[in-house]
Short mmCIF file of N, CA and C in Angstrom, two decimals:
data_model
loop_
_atom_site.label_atom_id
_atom_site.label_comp_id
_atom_site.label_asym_id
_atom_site.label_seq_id
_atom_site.Cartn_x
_atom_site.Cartn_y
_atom_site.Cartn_z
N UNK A 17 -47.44 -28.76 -57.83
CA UNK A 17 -47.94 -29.57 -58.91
C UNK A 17 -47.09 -29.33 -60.16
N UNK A 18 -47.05 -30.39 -60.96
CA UNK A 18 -46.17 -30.17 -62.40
C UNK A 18 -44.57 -30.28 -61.83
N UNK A 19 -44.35 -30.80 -61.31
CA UNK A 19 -42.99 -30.66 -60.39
C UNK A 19 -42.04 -32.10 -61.13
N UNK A 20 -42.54 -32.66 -62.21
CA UNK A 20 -41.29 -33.55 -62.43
C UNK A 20 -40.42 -33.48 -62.60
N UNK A 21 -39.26 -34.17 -62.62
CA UNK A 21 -37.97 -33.51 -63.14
C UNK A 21 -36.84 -34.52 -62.89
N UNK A 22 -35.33 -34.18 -63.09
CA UNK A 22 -34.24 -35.51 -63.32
C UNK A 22 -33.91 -35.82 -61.95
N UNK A 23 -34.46 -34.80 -60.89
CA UNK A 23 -34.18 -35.56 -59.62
C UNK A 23 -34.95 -36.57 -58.80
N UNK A 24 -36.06 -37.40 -59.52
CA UNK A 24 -37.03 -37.86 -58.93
C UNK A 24 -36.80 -39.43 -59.91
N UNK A 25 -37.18 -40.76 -58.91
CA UNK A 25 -36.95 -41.79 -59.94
C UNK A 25 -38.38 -42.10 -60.62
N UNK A 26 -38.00 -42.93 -61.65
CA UNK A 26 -39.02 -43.29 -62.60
C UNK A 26 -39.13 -44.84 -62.85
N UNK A 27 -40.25 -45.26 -62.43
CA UNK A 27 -40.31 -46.98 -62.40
C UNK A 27 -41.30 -46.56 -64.11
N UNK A 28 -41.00 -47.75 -64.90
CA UNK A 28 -41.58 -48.07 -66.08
C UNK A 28 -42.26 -49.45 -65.61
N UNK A 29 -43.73 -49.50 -65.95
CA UNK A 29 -44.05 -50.85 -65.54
C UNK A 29 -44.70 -51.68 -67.20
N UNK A 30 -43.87 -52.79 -67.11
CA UNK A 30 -43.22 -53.30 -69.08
C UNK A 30 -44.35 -54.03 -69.27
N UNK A 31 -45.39 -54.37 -68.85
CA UNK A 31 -46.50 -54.99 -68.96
C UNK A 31 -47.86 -53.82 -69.37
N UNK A 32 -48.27 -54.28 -70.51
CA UNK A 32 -49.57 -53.09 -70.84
C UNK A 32 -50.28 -52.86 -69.93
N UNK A 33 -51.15 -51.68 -69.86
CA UNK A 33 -52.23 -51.55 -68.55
C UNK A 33 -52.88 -51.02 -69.03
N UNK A 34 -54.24 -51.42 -68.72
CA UNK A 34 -55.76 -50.67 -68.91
C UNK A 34 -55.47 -49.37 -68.51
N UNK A 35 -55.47 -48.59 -69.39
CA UNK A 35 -55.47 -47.17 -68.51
C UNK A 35 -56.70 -46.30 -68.35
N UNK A 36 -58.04 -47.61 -68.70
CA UNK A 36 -59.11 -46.59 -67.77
C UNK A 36 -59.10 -46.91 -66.60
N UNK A 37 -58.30 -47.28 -65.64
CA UNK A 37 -57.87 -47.42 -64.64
C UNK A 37 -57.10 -46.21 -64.09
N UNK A 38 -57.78 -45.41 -63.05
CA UNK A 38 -57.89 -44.03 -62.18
C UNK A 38 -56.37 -44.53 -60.79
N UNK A 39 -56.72 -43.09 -60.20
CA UNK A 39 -55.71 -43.67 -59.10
C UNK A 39 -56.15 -44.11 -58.10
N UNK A 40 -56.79 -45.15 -57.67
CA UNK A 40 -56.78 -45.89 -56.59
C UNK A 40 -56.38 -47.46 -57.53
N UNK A 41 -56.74 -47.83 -58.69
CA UNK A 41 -56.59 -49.01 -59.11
C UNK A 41 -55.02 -49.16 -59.89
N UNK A 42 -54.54 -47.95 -60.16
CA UNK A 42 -53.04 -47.66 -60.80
C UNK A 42 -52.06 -48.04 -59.32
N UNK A 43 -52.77 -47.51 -57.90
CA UNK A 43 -52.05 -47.70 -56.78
C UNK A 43 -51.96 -48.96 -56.52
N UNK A 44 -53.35 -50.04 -56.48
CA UNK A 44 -53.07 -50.80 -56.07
C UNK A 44 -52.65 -52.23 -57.11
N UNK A 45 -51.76 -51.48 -58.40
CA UNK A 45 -51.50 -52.31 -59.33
C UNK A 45 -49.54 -51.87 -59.38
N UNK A 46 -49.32 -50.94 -58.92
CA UNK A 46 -47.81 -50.68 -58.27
C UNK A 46 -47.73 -51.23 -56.62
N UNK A 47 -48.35 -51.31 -56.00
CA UNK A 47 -48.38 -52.26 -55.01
C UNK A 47 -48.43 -53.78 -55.31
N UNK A 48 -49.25 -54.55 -55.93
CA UNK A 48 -49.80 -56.17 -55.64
C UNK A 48 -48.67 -56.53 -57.50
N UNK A 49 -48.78 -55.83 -58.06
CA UNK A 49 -47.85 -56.45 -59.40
C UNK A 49 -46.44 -55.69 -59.60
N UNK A 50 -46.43 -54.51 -59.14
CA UNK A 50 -44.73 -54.45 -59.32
C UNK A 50 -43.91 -54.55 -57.59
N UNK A 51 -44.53 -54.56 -56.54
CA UNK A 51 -44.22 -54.55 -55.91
C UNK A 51 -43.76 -53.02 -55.07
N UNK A 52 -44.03 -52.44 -55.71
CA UNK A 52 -43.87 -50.93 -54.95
C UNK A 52 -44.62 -49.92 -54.13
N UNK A 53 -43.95 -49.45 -53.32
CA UNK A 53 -44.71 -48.18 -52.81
C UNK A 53 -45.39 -47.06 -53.02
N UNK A 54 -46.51 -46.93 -54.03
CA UNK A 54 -46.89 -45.99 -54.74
C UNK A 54 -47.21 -44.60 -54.03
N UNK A 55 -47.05 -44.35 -52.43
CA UNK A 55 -46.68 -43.36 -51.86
C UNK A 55 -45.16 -42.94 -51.60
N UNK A 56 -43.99 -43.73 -52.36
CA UNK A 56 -42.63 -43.61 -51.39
C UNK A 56 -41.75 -42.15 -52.54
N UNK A 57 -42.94 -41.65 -53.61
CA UNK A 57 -42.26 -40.53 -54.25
C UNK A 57 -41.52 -41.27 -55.84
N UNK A 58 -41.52 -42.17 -56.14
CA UNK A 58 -41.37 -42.30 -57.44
C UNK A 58 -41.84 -42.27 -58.04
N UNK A 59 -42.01 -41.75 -59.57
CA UNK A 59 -43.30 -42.11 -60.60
C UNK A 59 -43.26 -42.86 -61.30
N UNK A 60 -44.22 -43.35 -61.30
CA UNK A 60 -44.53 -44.66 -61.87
C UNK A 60 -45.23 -44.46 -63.24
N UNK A 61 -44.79 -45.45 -64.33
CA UNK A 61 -45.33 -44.82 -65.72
C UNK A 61 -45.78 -46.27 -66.53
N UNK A 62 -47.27 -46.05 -66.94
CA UNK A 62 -47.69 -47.10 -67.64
C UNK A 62 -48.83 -46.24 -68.83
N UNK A 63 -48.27 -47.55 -69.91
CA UNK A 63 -48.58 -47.38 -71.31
C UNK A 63 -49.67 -48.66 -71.50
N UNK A 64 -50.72 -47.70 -72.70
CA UNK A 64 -51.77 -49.25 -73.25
C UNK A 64 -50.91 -50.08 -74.38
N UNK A 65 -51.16 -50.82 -74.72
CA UNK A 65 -51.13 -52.14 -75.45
C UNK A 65 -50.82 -51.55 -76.59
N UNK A 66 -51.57 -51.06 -77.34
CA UNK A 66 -51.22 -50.07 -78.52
C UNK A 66 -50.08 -48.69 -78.43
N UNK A 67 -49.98 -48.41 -77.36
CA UNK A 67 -48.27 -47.99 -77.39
C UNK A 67 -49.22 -46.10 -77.62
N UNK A 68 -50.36 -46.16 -77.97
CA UNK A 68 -50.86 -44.56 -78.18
C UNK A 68 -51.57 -43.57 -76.77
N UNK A 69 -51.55 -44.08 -75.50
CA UNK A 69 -51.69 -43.34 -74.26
C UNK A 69 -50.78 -43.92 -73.16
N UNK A 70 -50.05 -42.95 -72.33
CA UNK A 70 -49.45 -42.94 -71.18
C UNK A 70 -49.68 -42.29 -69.67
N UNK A 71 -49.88 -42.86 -68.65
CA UNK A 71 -50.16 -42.25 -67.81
C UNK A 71 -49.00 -42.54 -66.86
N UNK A 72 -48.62 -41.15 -66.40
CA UNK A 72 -47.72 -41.24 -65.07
C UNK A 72 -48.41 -40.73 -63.20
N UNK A 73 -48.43 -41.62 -62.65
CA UNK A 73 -48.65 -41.60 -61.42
C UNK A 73 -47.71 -41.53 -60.31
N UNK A 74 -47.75 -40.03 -59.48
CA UNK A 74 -47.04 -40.03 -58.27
C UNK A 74 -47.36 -39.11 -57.31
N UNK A 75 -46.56 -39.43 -55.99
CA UNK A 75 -47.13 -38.51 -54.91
C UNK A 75 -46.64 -37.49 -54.53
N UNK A 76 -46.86 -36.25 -54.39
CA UNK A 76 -46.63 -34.96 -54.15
C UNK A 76 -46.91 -35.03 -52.44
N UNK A 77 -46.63 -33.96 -52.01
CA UNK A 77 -46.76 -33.06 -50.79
C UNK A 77 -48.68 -32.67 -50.95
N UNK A 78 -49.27 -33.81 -50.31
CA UNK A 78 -50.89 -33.11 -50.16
C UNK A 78 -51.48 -34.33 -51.00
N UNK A 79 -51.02 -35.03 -52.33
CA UNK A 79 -52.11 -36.26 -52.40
C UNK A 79 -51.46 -36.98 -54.06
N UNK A 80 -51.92 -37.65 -54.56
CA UNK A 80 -51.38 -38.14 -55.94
C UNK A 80 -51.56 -37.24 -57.05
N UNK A 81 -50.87 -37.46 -57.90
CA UNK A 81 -50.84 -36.99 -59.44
C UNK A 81 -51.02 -37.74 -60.14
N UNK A 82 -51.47 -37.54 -61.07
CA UNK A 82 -51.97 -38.12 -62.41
C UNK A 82 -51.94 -37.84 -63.62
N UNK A 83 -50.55 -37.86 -64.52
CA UNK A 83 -50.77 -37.46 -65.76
C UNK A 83 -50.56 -38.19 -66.54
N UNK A 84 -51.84 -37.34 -67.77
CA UNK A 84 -52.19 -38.64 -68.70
C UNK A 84 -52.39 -38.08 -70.25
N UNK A 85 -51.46 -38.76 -70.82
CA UNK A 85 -51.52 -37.61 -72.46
C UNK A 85 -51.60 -39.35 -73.62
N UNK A 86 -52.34 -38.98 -74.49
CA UNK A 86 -53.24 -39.62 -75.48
C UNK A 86 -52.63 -38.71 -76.77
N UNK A 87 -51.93 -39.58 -77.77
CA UNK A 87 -51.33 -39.58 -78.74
C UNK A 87 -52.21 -39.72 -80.36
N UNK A 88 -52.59 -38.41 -80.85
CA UNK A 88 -53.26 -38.44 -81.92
C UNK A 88 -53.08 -38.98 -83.13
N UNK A 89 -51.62 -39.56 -83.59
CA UNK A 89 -51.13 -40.43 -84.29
C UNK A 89 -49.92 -40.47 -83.87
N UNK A 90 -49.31 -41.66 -84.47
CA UNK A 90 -47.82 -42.29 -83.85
C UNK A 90 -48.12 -43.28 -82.67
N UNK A 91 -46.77 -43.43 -82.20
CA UNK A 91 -46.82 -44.44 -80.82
C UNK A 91 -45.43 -44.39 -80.17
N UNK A 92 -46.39 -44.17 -79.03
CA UNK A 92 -44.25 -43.88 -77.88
C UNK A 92 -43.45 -45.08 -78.09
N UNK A 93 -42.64 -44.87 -78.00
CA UNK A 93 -41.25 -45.35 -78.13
C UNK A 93 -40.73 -46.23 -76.78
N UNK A 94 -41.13 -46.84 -76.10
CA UNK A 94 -40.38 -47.58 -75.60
C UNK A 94 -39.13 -47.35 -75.22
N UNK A 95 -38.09 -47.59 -73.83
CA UNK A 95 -36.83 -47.86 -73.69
C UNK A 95 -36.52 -48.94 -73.92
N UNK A 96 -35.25 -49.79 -74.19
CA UNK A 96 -34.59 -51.01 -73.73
C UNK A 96 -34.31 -51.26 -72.79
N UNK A 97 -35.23 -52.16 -72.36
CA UNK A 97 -34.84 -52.46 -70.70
C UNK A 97 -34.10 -54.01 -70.92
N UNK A 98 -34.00 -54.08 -69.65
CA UNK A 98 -32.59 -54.99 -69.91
C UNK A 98 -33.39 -56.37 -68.47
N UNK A 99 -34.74 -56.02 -68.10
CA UNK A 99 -35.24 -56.63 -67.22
C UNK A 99 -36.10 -57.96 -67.24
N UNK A 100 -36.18 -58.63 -66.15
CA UNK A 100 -37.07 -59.91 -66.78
C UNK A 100 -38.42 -59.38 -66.02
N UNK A 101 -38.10 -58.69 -64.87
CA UNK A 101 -39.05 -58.84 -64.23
C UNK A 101 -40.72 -57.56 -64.47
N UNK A 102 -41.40 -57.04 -63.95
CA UNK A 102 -42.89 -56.89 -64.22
C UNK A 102 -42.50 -54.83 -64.78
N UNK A 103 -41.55 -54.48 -64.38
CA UNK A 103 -41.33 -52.59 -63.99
C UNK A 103 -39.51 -52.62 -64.17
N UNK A 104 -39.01 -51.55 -64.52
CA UNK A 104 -37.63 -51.28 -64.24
C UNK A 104 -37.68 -49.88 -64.25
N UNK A 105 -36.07 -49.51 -63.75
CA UNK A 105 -36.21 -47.83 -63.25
C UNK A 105 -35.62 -47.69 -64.80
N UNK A 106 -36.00 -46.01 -64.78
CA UNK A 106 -35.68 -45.58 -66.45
C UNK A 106 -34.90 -43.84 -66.03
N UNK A 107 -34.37 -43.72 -66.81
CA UNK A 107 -34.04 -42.28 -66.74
C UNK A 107 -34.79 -41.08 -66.94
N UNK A 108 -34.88 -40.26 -66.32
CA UNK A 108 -35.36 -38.61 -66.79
C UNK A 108 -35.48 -38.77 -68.01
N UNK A 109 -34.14 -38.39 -68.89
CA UNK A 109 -34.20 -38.12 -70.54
C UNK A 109 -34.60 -39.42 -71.02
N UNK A 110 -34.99 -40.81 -70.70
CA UNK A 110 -35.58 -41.86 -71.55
C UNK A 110 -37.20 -40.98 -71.19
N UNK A 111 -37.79 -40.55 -70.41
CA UNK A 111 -39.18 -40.20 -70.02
C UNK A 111 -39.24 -39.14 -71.05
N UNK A 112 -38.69 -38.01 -70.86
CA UNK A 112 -38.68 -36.93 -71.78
C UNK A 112 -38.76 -37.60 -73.59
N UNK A 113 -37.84 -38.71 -74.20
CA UNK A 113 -37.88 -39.01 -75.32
C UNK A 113 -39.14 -39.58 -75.57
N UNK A 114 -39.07 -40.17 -74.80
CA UNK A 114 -40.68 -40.98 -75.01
C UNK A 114 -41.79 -40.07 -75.15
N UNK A 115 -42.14 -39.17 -74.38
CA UNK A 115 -42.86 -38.33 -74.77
C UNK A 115 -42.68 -37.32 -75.88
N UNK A 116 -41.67 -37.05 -76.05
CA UNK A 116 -42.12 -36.22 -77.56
C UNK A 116 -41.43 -36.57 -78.65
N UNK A 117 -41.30 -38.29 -78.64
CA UNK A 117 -41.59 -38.72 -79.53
C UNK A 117 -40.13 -38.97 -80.07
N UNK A 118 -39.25 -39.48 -79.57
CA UNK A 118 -37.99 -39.50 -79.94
C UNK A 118 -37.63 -40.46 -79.84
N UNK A 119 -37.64 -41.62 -80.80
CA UNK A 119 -36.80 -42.87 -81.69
C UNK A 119 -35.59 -43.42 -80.29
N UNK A 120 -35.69 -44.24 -79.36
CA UNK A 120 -34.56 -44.63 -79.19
C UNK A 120 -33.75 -45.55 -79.46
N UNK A 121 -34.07 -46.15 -80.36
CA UNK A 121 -33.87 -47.19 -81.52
C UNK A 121 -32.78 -46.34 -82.17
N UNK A 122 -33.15 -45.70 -82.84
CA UNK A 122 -32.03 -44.94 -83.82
C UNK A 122 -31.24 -43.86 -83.37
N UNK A 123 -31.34 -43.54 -81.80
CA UNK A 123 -30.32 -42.59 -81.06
C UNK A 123 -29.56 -43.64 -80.42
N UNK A 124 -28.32 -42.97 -80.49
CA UNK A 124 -27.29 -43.04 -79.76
C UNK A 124 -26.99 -41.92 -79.08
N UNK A 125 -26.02 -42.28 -78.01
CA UNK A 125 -25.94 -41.43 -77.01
C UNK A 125 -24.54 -41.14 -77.08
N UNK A 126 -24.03 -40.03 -76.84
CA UNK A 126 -22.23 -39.84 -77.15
C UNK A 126 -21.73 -39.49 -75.78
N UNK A 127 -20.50 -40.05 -75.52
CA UNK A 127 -20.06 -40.08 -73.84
C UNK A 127 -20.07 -38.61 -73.55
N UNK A 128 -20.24 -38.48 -72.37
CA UNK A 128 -19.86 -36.83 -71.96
C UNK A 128 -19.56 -37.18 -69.99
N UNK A 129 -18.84 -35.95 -70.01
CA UNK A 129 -18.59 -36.14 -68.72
C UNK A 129 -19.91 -35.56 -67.88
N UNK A 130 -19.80 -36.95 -66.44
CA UNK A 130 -21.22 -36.27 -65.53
C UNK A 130 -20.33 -36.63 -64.17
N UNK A 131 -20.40 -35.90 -63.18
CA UNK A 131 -19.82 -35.44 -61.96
C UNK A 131 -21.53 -36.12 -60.72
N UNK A 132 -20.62 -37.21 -60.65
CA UNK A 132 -21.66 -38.15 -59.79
C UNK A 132 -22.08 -37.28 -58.11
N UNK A 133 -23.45 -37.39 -58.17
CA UNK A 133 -23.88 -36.69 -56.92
C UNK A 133 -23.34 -37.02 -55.87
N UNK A 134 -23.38 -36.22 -54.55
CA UNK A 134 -22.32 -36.32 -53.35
C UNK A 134 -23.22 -37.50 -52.77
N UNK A 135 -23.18 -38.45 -52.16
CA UNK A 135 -23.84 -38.74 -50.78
C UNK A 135 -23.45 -38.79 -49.86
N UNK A 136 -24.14 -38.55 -48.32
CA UNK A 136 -24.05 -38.38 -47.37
C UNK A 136 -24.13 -39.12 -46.35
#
């Protein structure tokens, strides 16, 4: 448990969501509206309307996760997605900014070298 991290993908779904909505109705709203496998190991991350609670949903080894953090003032930050359609994948460090609260509006990012993973 608590196991997130930059090796795991991250679907953003760009449409607000009720988030008194638990995990069986978060599952079957990454199934029937974004089209995904909400068992295939990605997490999936949806925000309310007001931009002040986020919940991320995914599946572990043994059953789903559910985390859900509620913002006492302010409002997350959003990525730029570049998508038309309902969800897009987002990065580790866009998830990390968003949560504690880090402007990506007014960051820029400065090139650095990254040594692309092997595949097999």
């Amino acid at each position: 448990m608590f196991s997130l991290n930059e090796s795991q993908r991250f679907y953003l779904c760009l449409s607000p969501t009720d988030l008194r909505k638990g995990f069986d109705s978060l599952c079957g709203l990454v199934s029937s509206e974004l089209g995904r496998d909400p068992l295939g190991g990605e997490v999936f991350i949806f925000v309310n309307r007001s931009r002040t609670t986020i919940k991320l949903l995914h599946w572990e080894r043994g059953g789903l996760v559910l985390y859900h953090k509620r913002l006492e003032s302010g409002r997350f930050s959003l990525p730029r997605v570049h998508s038309s359609g309902k969800g897009c994948s987002i990065l580790w460090r866009d998830l990390v900014m968003m949560v504690e609260g880090i402007s990506m509006e007014k960051t820029t990012r400065r090139k650095r070298f990254n040594i692309a993973p092997k595949t097999a």
